[in-house]
Short mmCIF file of C-alpha atoms and ligand atoms in Angstrom, two decimals:
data_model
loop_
_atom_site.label_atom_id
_atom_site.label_comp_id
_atom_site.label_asym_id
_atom_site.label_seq_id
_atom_site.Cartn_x
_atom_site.Cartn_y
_atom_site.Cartn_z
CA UNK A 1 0.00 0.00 0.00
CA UNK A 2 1.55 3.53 -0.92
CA UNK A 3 2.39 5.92 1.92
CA UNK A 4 4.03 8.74 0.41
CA UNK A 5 3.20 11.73 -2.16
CA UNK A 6 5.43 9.89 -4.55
CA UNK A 7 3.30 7.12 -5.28
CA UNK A 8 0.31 9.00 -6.37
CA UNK A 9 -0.11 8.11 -10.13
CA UNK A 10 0.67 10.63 -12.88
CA UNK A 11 -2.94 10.53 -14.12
CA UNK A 12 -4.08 12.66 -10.89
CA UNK A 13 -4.60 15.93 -11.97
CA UNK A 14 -2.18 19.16 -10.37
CA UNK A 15 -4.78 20.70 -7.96
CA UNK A 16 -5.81 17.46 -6.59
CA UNK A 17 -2.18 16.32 -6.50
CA UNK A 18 -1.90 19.14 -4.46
CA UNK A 19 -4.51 18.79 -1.92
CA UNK A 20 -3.72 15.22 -0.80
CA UNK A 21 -0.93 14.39 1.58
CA UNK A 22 -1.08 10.52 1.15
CA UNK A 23 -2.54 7.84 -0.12
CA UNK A 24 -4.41 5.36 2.87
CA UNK A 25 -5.50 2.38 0.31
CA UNK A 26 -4.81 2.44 -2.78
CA UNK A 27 -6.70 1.04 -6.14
CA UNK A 28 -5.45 -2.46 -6.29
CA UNK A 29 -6.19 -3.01 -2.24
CA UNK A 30 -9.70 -1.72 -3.00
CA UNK A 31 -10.26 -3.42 -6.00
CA UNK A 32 -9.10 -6.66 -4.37
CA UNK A 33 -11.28 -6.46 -1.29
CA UNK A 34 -14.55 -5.43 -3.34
CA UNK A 35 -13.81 -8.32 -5.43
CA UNK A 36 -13.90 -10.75 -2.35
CA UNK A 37 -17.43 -8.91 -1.30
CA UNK A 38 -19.33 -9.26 -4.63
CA UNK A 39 -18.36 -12.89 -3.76
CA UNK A 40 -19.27 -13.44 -0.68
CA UNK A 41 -22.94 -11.64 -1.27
CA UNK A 42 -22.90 -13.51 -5.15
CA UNK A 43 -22.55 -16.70 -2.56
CA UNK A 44 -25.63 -15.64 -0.36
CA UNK A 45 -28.21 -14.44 -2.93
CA UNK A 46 -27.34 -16.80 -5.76
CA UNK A 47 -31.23 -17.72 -6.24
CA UNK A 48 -32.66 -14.21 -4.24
CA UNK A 49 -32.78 -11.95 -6.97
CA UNK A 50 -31.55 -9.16 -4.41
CA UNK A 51 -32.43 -5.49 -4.80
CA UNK A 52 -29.07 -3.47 -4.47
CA UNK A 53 -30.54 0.11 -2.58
CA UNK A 54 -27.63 3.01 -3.02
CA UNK A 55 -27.41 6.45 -2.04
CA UNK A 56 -26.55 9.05 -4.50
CA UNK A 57 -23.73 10.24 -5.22
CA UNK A 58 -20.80 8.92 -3.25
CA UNK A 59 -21.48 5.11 -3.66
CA UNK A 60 -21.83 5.13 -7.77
CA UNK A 61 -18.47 3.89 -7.83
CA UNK A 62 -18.24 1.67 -5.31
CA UNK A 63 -21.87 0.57 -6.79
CA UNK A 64 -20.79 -0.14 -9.91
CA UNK A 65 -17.60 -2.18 -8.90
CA UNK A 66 -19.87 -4.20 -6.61
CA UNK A 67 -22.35 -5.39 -8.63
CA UNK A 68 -19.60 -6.52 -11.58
CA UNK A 69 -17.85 -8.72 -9.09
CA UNK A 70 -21.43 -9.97 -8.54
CA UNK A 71 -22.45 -12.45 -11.42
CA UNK A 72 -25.97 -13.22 -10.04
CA UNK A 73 -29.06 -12.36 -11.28
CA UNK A 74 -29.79 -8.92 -9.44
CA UNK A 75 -31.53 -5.32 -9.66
CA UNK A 76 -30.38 -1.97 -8.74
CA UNK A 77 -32.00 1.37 -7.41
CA UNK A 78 -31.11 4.85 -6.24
CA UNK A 79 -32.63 7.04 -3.69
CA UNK A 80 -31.21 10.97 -3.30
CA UNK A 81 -31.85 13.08 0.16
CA UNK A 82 -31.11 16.51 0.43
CA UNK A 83 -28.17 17.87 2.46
CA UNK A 84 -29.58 18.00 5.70
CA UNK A 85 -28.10 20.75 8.81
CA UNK A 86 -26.64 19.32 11.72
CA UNK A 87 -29.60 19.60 13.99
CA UNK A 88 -31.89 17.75 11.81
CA UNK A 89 -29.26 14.81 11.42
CA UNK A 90 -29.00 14.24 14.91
CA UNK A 91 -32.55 13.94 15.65
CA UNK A 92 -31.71 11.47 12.63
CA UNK A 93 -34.17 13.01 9.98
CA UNK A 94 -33.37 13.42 6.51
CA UNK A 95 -35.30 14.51 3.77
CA UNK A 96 -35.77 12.51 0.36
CA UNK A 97 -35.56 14.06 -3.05
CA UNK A 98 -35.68 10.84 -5.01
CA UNK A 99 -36.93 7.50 -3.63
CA UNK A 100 -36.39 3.93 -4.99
CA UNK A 101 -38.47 3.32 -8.55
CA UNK A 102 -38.81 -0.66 -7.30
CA UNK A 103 -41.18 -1.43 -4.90
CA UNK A 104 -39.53 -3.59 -2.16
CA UNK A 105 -41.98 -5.18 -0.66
CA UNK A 106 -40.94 -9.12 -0.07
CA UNK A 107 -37.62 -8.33 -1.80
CA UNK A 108 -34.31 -9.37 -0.53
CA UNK A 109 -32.92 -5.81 0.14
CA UNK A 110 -28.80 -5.35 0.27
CA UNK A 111 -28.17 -1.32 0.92
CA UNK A 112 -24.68 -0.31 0.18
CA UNK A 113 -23.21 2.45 1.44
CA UNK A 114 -19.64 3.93 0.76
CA UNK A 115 -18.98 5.18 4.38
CA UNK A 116 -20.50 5.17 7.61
CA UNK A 117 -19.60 7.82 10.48
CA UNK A 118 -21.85 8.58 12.89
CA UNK A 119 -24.65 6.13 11.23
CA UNK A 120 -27.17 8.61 11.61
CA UNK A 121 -27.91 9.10 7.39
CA UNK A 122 -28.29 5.39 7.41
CA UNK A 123 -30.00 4.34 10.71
CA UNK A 124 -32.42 6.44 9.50
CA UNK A 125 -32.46 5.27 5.84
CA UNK A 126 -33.11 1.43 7.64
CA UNK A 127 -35.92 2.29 9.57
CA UNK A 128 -37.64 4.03 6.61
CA UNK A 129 -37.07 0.72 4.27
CA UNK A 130 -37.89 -1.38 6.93
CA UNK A 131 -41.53 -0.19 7.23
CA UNK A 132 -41.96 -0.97 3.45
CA UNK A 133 -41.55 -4.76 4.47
CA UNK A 134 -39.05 -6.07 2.17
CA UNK A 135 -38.42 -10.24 2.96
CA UNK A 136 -34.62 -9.31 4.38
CA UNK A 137 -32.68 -6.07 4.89
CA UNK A 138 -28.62 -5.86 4.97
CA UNK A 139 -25.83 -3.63 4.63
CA UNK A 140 -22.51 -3.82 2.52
CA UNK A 141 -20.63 -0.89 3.53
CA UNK A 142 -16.95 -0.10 1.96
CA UNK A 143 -15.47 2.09 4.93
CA UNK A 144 -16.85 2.13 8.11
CA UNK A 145 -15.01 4.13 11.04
CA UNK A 146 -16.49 3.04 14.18
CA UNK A 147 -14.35 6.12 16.38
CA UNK A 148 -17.37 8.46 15.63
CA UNK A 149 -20.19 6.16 15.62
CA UNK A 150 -23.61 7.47 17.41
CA UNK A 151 -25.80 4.36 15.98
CA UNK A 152 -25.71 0.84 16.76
CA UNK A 153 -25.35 -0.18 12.98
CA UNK A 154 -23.91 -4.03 12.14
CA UNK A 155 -23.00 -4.29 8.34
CA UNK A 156 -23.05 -8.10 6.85
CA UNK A 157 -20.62 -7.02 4.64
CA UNK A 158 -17.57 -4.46 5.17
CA UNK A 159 -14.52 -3.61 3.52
CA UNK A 160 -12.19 -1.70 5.29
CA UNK A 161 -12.36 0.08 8.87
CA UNK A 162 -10.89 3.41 8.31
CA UNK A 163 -9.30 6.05 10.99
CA UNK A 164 -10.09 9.03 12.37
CA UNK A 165 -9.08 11.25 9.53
CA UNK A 166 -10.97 13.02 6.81
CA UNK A 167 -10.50 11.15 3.55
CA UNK A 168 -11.46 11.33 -0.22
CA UNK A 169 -11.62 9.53 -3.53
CA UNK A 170 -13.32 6.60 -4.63
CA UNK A 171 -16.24 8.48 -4.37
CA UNK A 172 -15.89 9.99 -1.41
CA UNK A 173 -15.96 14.06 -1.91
CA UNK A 174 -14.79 17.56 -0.39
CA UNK A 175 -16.99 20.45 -1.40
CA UNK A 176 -18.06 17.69 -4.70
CA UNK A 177 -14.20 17.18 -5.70
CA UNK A 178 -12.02 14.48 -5.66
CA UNK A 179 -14.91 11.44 -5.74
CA UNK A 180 -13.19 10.30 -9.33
CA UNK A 181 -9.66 9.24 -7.98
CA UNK A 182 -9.57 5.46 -8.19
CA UNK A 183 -7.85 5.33 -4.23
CA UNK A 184 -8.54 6.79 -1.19
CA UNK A 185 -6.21 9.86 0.07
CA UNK A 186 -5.53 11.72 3.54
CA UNK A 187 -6.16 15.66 3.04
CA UNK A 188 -3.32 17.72 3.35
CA UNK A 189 -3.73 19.81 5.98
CA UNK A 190 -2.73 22.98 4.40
CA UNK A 191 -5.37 22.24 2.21
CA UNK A 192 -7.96 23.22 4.63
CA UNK A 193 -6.19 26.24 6.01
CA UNK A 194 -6.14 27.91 2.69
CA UNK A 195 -10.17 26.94 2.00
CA UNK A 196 -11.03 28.86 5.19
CA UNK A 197 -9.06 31.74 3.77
CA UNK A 198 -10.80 31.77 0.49
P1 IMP B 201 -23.14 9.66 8.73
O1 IMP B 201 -22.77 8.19 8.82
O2 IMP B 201 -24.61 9.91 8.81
O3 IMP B 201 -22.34 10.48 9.70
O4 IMP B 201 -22.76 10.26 7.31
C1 IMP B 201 -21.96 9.63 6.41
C2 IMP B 201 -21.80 10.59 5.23
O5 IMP B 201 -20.86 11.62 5.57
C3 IMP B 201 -21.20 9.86 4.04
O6 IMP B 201 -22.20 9.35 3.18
C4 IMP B 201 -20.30 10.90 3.41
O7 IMP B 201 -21.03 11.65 2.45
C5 IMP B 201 -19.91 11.83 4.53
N1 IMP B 201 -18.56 11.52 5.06
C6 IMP B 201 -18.25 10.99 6.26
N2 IMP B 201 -16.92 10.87 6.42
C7 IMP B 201 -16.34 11.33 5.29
C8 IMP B 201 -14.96 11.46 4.84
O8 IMP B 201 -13.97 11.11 5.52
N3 IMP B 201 -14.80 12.01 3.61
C9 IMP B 201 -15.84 12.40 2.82
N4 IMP B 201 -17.13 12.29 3.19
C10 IMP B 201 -17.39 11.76 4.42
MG1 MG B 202 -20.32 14.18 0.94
#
């Protein structure tokens, strides 16, 4: 796994080169590890016919890797929810601007989420699918870091536990950057000390 500036690959473009310190895992460590999940859920819901559930935008990536290393016959929906303040996430409310086109009702449900922090988006997410009584309900999650959690959330399938850091790529966004890098990167932090001055 790459730990130092030098290893970021010359395809990254200058001003995100110059925003990240590090890179934490790197493509071929992700790829390898979503490759062993699509497997392990292809192994579970080889006759289910599972609904995949994903919130936009962060987990298209992570989506789309999933369900390729997943060579079962499957289907595949999107909610959105608006950008919530902090006060209305902790009393764990969000508000949806697009909800799933399938009806779920007696399907076999897998959500997948690219991280969870606090669990609040998704605790809350749960409940709401769980009162449209689909036959099973589970979570693949690619990052999880449990240091911040405020919900008791237990993912069937995870990929990585990540610090207590800020990262990007791989979906994962600052201000809507830096979700196409194919790895995950630490934040310099410079990088934030010169957004607060802008
Ligand atoms: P929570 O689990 O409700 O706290 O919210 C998780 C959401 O916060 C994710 O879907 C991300 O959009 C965002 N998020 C949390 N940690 C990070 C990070 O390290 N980088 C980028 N986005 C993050
Ligand atoms: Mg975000």
């Amino acid at each position: 796994m790459s730990t130092t500036k030098r290893d970021i690959p010359e395809t990254v473009p200058d001003a995100y080169r110059a925003a990240i310190a590090r890179i934490l895992i790197d493509e071929a460590t992700l790829q390898a590890r979503i490759k062993e999940m699509g497997e392990a859920i292809s192994r579970d819901y080889a006759d289910k016919n599972p609904v995949f559930v994903g919130v936009l935008k962060g987990v298209v990536f992570f989506m789309a890797d999933l369900l390729q290393a997943a060579p079962i016959p499957l289907e595949v929906d999107f909610m959105a929810i608006a950008s919530y303040s902090p006060d209305a996430r902790e009393q764990g409310y969000v508000r949806i601007t697009k909800d799933l086109d399938i009806c779920i009702e007696g399907r076999h449900v897998i959500f997948v989420e690219d991280i969870i922090d606090t669990g609040l988006t998704l605790g809350y997410l749960l409940k709401l699918l769980k009162t449209r009584n689909p036959a099973s309900l589970e979570v693949a999650v690619l990052f999880d870091r449990p240091t911040r959690r405020l919900i008791d959330v237990k993912p069937r399938y995870l990929g990585f536990h990540l610090p207590d850091m800020f990262v990007v790529g791989y979906g994962l966004d600052y201000r809507e950057q830096f979700r196409n890098m194919p790895f995950v990167a630490v934040m310099h932090p410079d990088f934030f000390k010169q957004e607060r001055r802008r």
